[in-house]
Amino acid sequence: MTDHLLAQEIAEEQGHVAIMYERLDVLRERARGELGRVQRENTVDNLQGSSERESFTKLFSNRFAQLSSVERGLCFGRIDETDGERFHIGRIGLFDEEYDPLLIDWRTPLAQSFYRATPAAPLGVTRRRHIRLNGRTVVGVDDDVLDLDALQDTDRSTLIGEAALMSSLGASRTGRMNEIVATIQTEQDEIIRSELPGVLVVQGGPGTGKTVVALHRAAYLLYTHREQLARTGVLVVGPNTTFLRYIDQVLPSLGETDVVLATVGELYPGVEATATEGAAAQRVKGDLAMVDVLAQAVENFRRIPDAPMEFKVDQHELVLRPAAVRKAKEKALESDGPHNPARRIFVRRILKVLTDQVVDKIGRQYVGEEDIEDIHKELAEDDRVQGVLDHLWPELTPQLLVSVLLSSPERLAAAAPHLSEDDRAAILRPIDAPWTASDVPLLDEAAELIGELDAAVAARRQQAAAAEAEAADAWKYAREVVQVQMEAENIVVMPWEIEQFENLVHKRQELIENPGTVSERASSDRSWVFGHLIVDEAQELSAMDWRLLMRRCPRRSMTLVGDIAQTGTDAGVKSWAELLERYAPRRWRSAELTVNYRTPTEIMTVAADVLKAIDPSLQPPVSVREGDSEPWIRAVPTEEFTDALATAIKTERAAMDDGRLVVLVPSPRYAELAAVLDDVARSNDPGVLDAPVALLDVTQAKGLEFDSVLIADPAGIIAESPRGLSDLYVAVTRATKRLGVLADGDLPQVLAVQGQ
């Protein structure tokens, strides 16, 4: 095609895109104006109460942010249909003043043919056009012809051919994951648009787009099932905080902000699980046996004395016999409630026993009902009685239970006699030790067993009462204002206007009672139930992790993405069927991604040898492209290793025009190598993903991708855990362009052939 025709096509597309951006500007100005109005009205106190003002400000701020976040590459495609209709496809839907579509949201059924049409099954599409933009400027147009016979002569003359997908795959990485709405492939689209109910397992090898498909599925479900998910939201669980930073812009760029992104270690409000621990501790804590251990630990806090307990309150000698305590305990446990709520029953029965003793000593004939209530209250407030009750059945918190259990060899042995001494030793730690990610499921399990403290229940009731009172005041104020205005202007109000008014006030009440966005409220509430759950690197989660996640989504509406071959821990998933038949029998289905869009063929050849060593029956995904450079693998003597590694980093950096290089090392050697390497971003650096060269261990690199990967000491990675080969497989498949492997000493056998 001539340059003139190409320029003509680009000008045509820029004209369409300009209209859409103009419409977006109008919408944004409206949102900005509405936000400004709310802020101005706040100054004159037209919105009642700080929580209401905050909620309305957040509402319009979020709308403004949503419109701004989709601006980059707003329109990315067009479909020409056999009936002559043309539709532009984009990140959100836009309409003109007549409500005719300017831009079709990529999640609508109408846009589905953009992703699924093929020459064999064109679905009524003659041409699919990919439009590549840099901000608001069209930089490329690429056509897929699906029905050449149906094209008009004018259409034939403007065909443009360039591989949009290959262009995106070959682009340098930026340190953040990008959305792929312009290049979603057929097998990916089928998964993204799969039905909401039940559990969908997406199994796929490295580079098949599992993560980005899962995130686009979140955006699609929020669009398609907005009414169902708007109040409950979607939870996206990732393997580590670095990964969450890597993906945090994908959903906002698709117009979705009410999504909670978290690791398992961040799912217990108020706890920062930042400490690390050994593989043995993770394995023991992740086993389902810890459910019984925690339950027994709670039971061991409830005591029945061996002999009568004698103590004095005021002038009264009181005796609490084992039989009375045992009976009170049995009655409390009959409630089948958690530890703290059941304690309230236990306390009432013990106080009744003690109250009866005092009454009998005084003489029942001298005591009335009010006197008995006063005696009961005085006993309940007595420090000695409180001490006895706390000794027999103490109030607990999850943090107290877990920290005491894991810091006491005696308590741990009593609660877990079935664990070996080595396993118990693996999880023992100081009582004030910082929390680890594998502690969080234990805290969550403990919270289920214990229940709320009395003080927490009282505080929650007080907050609810305050919110109800504020809502009632807002309702009364609004009605009075409207009534005064109607009387002053002699307005006759129609029934539908009253209904609209009442709906508005109800909305305001809802915002008062539930301030903040869905994601903000969900993040601070351990008991929050999400409408849908998405788990990335799902194969890494332990059995205890899954118990926690199943509580967050009891409806079992989930999307789990992972690769069994990449499981790096003994506590991880060995079989999707074994996991899901426990929690969602006959309510789960699976799909597989088979095409590798990330890793060139040359690098996958190395990865295939590692995968074969893991399990000869497994097949690697098929790469769609070849690379520009061959992987290199070599070994150096141990005394030369650190110098050779520093030299290799400089060489790899010089071989790259731009993009990012990651050096992957065994976890036990991380501190050692970090100390001797210069100009390398460390994993605890918030800007590690944006740095030209980053130093990570394999666990920190899960789910990420880099232009160039340098693996240091592969034998150390293999030896680090019983699943070390899986970790090496992960390391080898992080690269999009270049791969280098530097061994400290001899090459591992799995790499020896490639390294010759």
mmCIF file of N, CA, C and O in Angstrom, residues 611-663:
data_model
loop_
_atom_site.group_PDB
_atom_site.id
_atom_site.type_symbol
_atom_site.label_atom_id
_atom_site.label_comp_id
_atom_site.label_asym_id
_atom_site.label_seq_id
_atom_site.Cartn_x
_atom_site.Cartn_y
_atom_site.Cartn_z
ATOM 1 N N LEU A 611 11.566 -28.713 32.581
ATOM 2 C CA LEU A 611 10.220 -29.252 32.776
ATOM 3 C C LEU A 611 10.231 -30.777 32.675
ATOM 4 O O LEU A 611 9.543 -31.463 33.436
ATOM 5 N N LYS A 612 11.019 -31.313 31.758
ATOM 6 C CA LYS A 612 11.109 -32.766 31.600
ATOM 7 C C LYS A 612 11.680 -33.409 32.853
ATOM 8 O O LYS A 612 11.275 -34.513 33.250
ATOM 9 N N ALA A 613 12.627 -32.729 33.506
ATOM 10 C CA ALA A 613 13.199 -33.250 34.747
ATOM 11 C C ALA A 613 12.189 -33.214 35.888
ATOM 12 O O ALA A 613 12.231 -34.045 36.801
ATOM 13 N N ILE A 614 11.266 -32.260 35.842
ATOM 14 C CA ILE A 614 10.213 -32.187 36.865
ATOM 15 C C ILE A 614 9.224 -33.327 36.683
ATOM 16 O O ILE A 614 8.890 -34.044 37.619
ATOM 17 N N ASP A 615 8.730 -33.468 35.454
ATOM 18 C CA ASP A 615 7.753 -34.509 35.131
ATOM 19 C C ASP A 615 7.810 -34.762 33.630
ATOM 20 O O ASP A 615 7.410 -33.895 32.845
ATOM 21 N N PRO A 616 8.301 -35.925 33.222
ATOM 22 C CA PRO A 616 8.434 -36.202 31.780
ATOM 23 C C PRO A 616 7.116 -36.146 31.012
ATOM 24 O O PRO A 616 7.121 -35.985 29.790
ATOM 25 N N SER A 617 5.987 -36.256 31.708
ATOM 26 C CA SER A 617 4.697 -36.248 31.015
ATOM 27 C C SER A 617 4.203 -34.842 30.692
ATOM 28 O O SER A 617 3.249 -34.676 29.934
ATOM 29 N N LEU A 618 4.834 -33.823 31.265
ATOM 30 C CA LEU A 618 4.372 -32.451 31.054
ATOM 31 C C LEU A 618 4.929 -31.883 29.746
ATOM 32 O O LEU A 618 6.067 -32.154 29.363
ATOM 33 N N GLN A 619 4.114 -31.075 29.074
ATOM 34 C CA GLN A 619 4.507 -30.437 27.830
ATOM 35 C C GLN A 619 4.548 -28.924 28.026
ATOM 36 O O GLN A 619 3.615 -28.338 28.557
ATOM 37 N N PRO A 620 5.613 -28.258 27.597
ATOM 38 C CA PRO A 620 5.666 -26.800 27.728
ATOM 39 C C PRO A 620 4.731 -26.133 26.733
ATOM 40 O O PRO A 620 4.403 -26.709 25.689
ATOM 41 N N PRO A 621 4.279 -24.926 27.005
ATOM 42 C CA PRO A 621 3.449 -24.203 26.036
ATOM 43 C C PRO A 621 4.267 -23.859 24.793
ATOM 44 O O PRO A 621 5.493 -23.734 24.851
ATOM 45 N N VAL A 622 3.581 -23.693 23.682
ATOM 46 C CA VAL A 622 4.239 -23.428 22.404
ATOM 47 C C VAL A 622 4.472 -21.929 22.244
ATOM 48 O O VAL A 622 3.537 -21.128 22.347
ATOM 49 N N SER A 623 5.699 -21.547 22.002
ATOM 50 C CA SER A 623 6.026 -20.127 21.802
ATOM 51 C C SER A 623 5.551 -19.663 20.429
ATOM 52 O O SER A 623 5.638 -20.404 19.446
ATOM 53 N N VAL A 624 5.105 -18.408 20.356
ATOM 54 C CA VAL A 624 4.598 -17.885 19.089
ATOM 55 C C VAL A 624 5.677 -17.172 18.282
ATOM 56 O O VAL A 624 5.433 -16.749 17.153
ATOM 57 N N ARG A 625 6.875 -17.025 18.855
ATOM 58 C CA ARG A 625 7.893 -16.250 18.138
ATOM 59 C C ARG A 625 9.290 -16.760 18.474
ATOM 60 O O ARG A 625 9.505 -17.438 19.489
ATOM 61 N N GLU A 626 10.205 -16.403 17.611
ATOM 62 C CA GLU A 626 11.609 -16.683 17.839
ATOM 63 C C GLU A 626 12.295 -15.414 18.335
ATOM 64 O O GLU A 626 11.839 -14.301 18.083
ATOM 65 N N GLY A 627 13.394 -15.613 19.057
ATOM 66 C CA GLY A 627 14.107 -14.471 19.610
ATOM 67 C C GLY A 627 15.248 -14.017 18.725
ATOM 68 O O GLY A 627 15.541 -14.607 17.679
ATOM 69 N N ASP A 628 15.927 -12.941 19.166
ATOM 70 C CA ASP A 628 17.057 -12.385 18.419
ATOM 71 C C ASP A 628 18.398 -12.858 18.953
ATOM 72 O O ASP A 628 19.443 -12.540 18.370
ATOM 73 N N SER A 629 18.393 -13.579 20.093
ATOM 74 C CA SER A 629 19.659 -14.028 20.667
ATOM 75 C C SER A 629 19.495 -15.398 21.301
ATOM 76 O O SER A 629 18.421 -15.738 21.803
ATOM 77 N N GLU A 630 20.567 -16.170 21.278
ATOM 78 C CA GLU A 630 20.576 -17.492 21.893
ATOM 79 C C GLU A 630 20.877 -17.366 23.386
ATOM 80 O O GLU A 630 21.698 -16.536 23.792
ATOM 81 N N PRO A 631 20.233 -18.182 24.229
ATOM 82 C CA PRO A 631 20.592 -18.189 25.654
ATOM 83 C C PRO A 631 22.044 -18.644 25.822
ATOM 84 O O PRO A 631 22.548 -19.439 25.026
ATOM 85 N N TRP A 632 22.706 -18.141 26.839
ATOM 86 C CA TRP A 632 24.053 -18.617 27.150
ATOM 87 C C TRP A 632 24.072 -19.209 28.553
ATOM 88 O O TRP A 632 23.394 -18.722 29.460
ATOM 89 N N ILE A 633 24.828 -20.285 28.720
ATOM 90 C CA ILE A 633 24.938 -21.001 29.996
ATOM 91 C C ILE A 633 26.404 -21.363 30.192
ATOM 92 O O ILE A 633 27.009 -22.007 29.326
ATOM 93 N N ARG A 634 26.975 -20.931 31.316
ATOM 94 C CA ARG A 634 28.367 -21.296 31.568
ATOM 95 C C ARG A 634 28.630 -21.391 33.071
ATOM 96 O O ARG A 634 27.877 -20.841 33.890
ATOM 97 N N ALA A 635 29.713 -22.066 33.392
ATOM 98 C CA ALA A 635 30.119 -22.261 34.780
ATOM 99 C C ALA A 635 31.484 -21.624 35.009
ATOM 100 O O ALA A 635 32.327 -21.591 34.100
ATOM 101 N N VAL A 636 31.676 -21.111 36.215
ATOM 102 C CA VAL A 636 32.974 -20.545 36.592
ATOM 103 C C VAL A 636 33.370 -21.111 37.949
ATOM 104 O O VAL A 636 32.502 -21.513 38.747
ATOM 105 N N PRO A 637 34.661 -21.170 38.266
ATOM 106 C CA PRO A 637 35.094 -21.632 39.596
ATOM 107 C C PRO A 637 34.522 -20.744 40.689
ATOM 108 O O PRO A 637 34.288 -19.542 40.483
ATOM 109 N N THR A 638 34.303 -21.318 41.854
ATOM 110 C CA THR A 638 33.675 -20.590 42.959
ATOM 111 C C THR A 638 34.420 -19.317 43.311
ATOM 112 O O THR A 638 33.801 -18.272 43.578
ATOM 113 N N GLU A 639 35.765 -19.360 43.308
ATOM 114 C CA GLU A 639 36.532 -18.175 43.687
ATOM 115 C C GLU A 639 36.387 -17.031 42.685
ATOM 116 O O GLU A 639 36.702 -15.879 42.995
ATOM 117 N N GLU A 640 35.899 -17.332 41.481
ATOM 118 C CA GLU A 640 35.724 -16.294 40.462
ATOM 119 C C GLU A 640 34.258 -15.877 40.289
ATOM 120 O O GLU A 640 33.958 -14.998 39.470
ATOM 121 N N PHE A 641 33.381 -16.494 41.061
ATOM 122 C CA PHE A 641 31.942 -16.355 40.773
ATOM 123 C C PHE A 641 31.443 -14.920 40.900
ATOM 124 O O PHE A 641 30.766 -14.403 40.006
ATOM 125 N N THR A 642 31.731 -14.235 42.010
ATOM 126 C CA THR A 642 31.160 -12.895 42.214
ATOM 127 C C THR A 642 31.685 -11.904 41.179
ATOM 128 O O THR A 642 30.932 -11.067 40.675
ATOM 129 N N ASP A 643 32.982 -12.002 40.845
ATOM 130 C CA ASP A 643 33.520 -11.104 39.823
ATOM 131 C C ASP A 643 32.890 -11.405 38.459
ATOM 132 O O ASP A 643 32.554 -10.482 37.700
ATOM 133 N N ALA A 644 32.736 -12.703 38.158
ATOM 134 C CA ALA A 644 32.129 -13.076 36.874
ATOM 135 C C ALA A 644 30.679 -12.615 36.801
ATOM 136 O O ALA A 644 30.189 -12.213 35.730
ATOM 137 N N LEU A 645 29.981 -12.652 37.938
ATOM 138 C CA LEU A 645 28.585 -12.213 37.962
ATOM 139 C C LEU A 645 28.488 -10.714 37.703
ATOM 140 O O LEU A 645 27.641 -10.258 36.916
ATOM 141 N N ALA A 646 29.368 -9.924 38.346
ATOM 142 C CA ALA A 646 29.362 -8.477 38.123
ATOM 143 C C ALA A 646 29.657 -8.152 36.662
ATOM 144 O O ALA A 646 29.036 -7.258 36.057
ATOM 145 N N THR A 647 30.600 -8.888 36.069
ATOM 146 C CA THR A 647 30.931 -8.676 34.658
ATOM 147 C C THR A 647 29.757 -9.049 33.759
ATOM 148 O O THR A 647 29.443 -8.352 32.782
ATOM 149 N N ALA A 648 29.091 -10.171 34.070
ATOM 150 C CA ALA A 648 27.949 -10.616 33.266
ATOM 151 C C ALA A 648 26.819 -9.593 33.301
ATOM 152 O O ALA A 648 26.139 -9.363 32.289
ATOM 153 N N ILE A 649 26.598 -8.979 34.451
ATOM 154 C CA ILE A 649 25.549 -7.951 34.553
ATOM 155 C C ILE A 649 25.863 -6.779 33.637
ATOM 156 O O ILE A 649 24.989 -6.285 32.900
ATOM 157 N N LYS A 650 27.126 -6.335 33.647
ATOM 158 C CA LYS A 650 27.511 -5.220 32.777
ATOM 159 C C LYS A 650 27.365 -5.597 31.305
ATOM 160 O O LYS A 650 26.893 -4.799 30.480
ATOM 161 N N THR A 651 27.755 -6.831 30.963
ATOM 162 C CA THR A 651 27.664 -7.279 29.576
ATOM 163 C C THR A 651 26.212 -7.344 29.106
ATOM 164 O O THR A 651 25.869 -6.897 28.004
ATOM 165 N N GLU A 652 25.340 -7.907 29.945
ATOM 166 C CA GLU A 652 23.922 -8.008 29.589
ATOM 167 C C GLU A 652 23.290 -6.630 29.469
ATOM 168 O O GLU A 652 22.479 -6.383 28.581
ATOM 169 N N ARG A 653 23.684 -5.741 30.357
ATOM 170 C CA ARG A 653 23.114 -4.393 30.314
ATOM 171 C C ARG A 653 23.531 -3.689 29.021
ATOM 172 O O ARG A 653 22.736 -2.983 28.396
ATOM 173 N N ALA A 654 24.772 -3.908 28.613
ATOM 174 C CA ALA A 654 25.263 -3.263 27.396
ATOM 175 C C ALA A 654 24.601 -3.835 26.152
ATOM 176 O O ALA A 654 24.483 -3.147 25.130
ATOM 177 N N ALA A 655 24.168 -5.089 26.229
ATOM 178 C CA ALA A 655 23.547 -5.737 25.069
ATOM 179 C C ALA A 655 22.108 -5.304 24.857
ATOM 180 O O ALA A 655 21.502 -5.632 23.830
ATOM 181 N N MET A 656 21.528 -4.574 25.818
ATOM 182 C CA MET A 656 20.129 -4.155 25.732
ATOM 183 C C MET A 656 20.053 -2.675 25.381
ATOM 184 O O MET A 656 20.752 -1.849 25.976
ATOM 185 N N ASP A 657 19.196 -2.340 24.432
ATOM 186 C CA ASP A 657 18.982 -0.930 24.105
ATOM 187 C C ASP A 657 18.241 -0.226 25.232
ATOM 188 O O ASP A 657 18.549 0.901 25.597
ATOM 189 N N ASP A 658 17.215 -0.875 25.728
ATOM 190 C CA ASP A 658 16.456 -0.358 26.864
ATOM 191 C C ASP A 658 15.865 -1.567 27.575
ATOM 192 O O ASP A 658 16.362 -2.675 27.438
ATOM 193 N N GLY A 659 14.789 -1.378 28.297
ATOM 194 C CA GLY A 659 14.186 -2.512 28.993
ATOM 195 C C GLY A 659 14.839 -2.767 30.335
ATOM 196 O O GLY A 659 15.637 -1.970 30.837
ATOM 197 N N ARG A 660 14.519 -3.943 30.899
ATOM 198 C CA ARG A 660 14.930 -4.225 32.265
ATOM 199 C C ARG A 660 15.573 -5.592 32.385
ATOM 200 O O ARG A 660 15.152 -6.554 31.739
ATOM 201 N N LEU A 661 16.585 -5.654 33.255
ATOM 202 C CA LEU A 661 17.329 -6.877 33.532
ATOM 203 C C LEU A 661 17.079 -7.274 34.982
ATOM 204 O O LEU A 661 17.111 -6.424 35.878
ATOM 205 N N VAL A 662 16.824 -8.555 35.217
ATOM 206 C CA VAL A 662 16.701 -9.056 36.580
ATOM 207 C C VAL A 662 17.756 -10.126 36.797
ATOM 208 O O VAL A 662 18.032 -10.949 35.910
ATOM 209 N N VAL A 663 18.374 -10.089 37.972
ATOM 210 C CA VAL A 663 19.322 -11.114 38.395
ATOM 211 C C VAL A 663 18.614 -11.960 39.440
ATOM 212 O O VAL A 663 18.224 -11.454 40.504
#
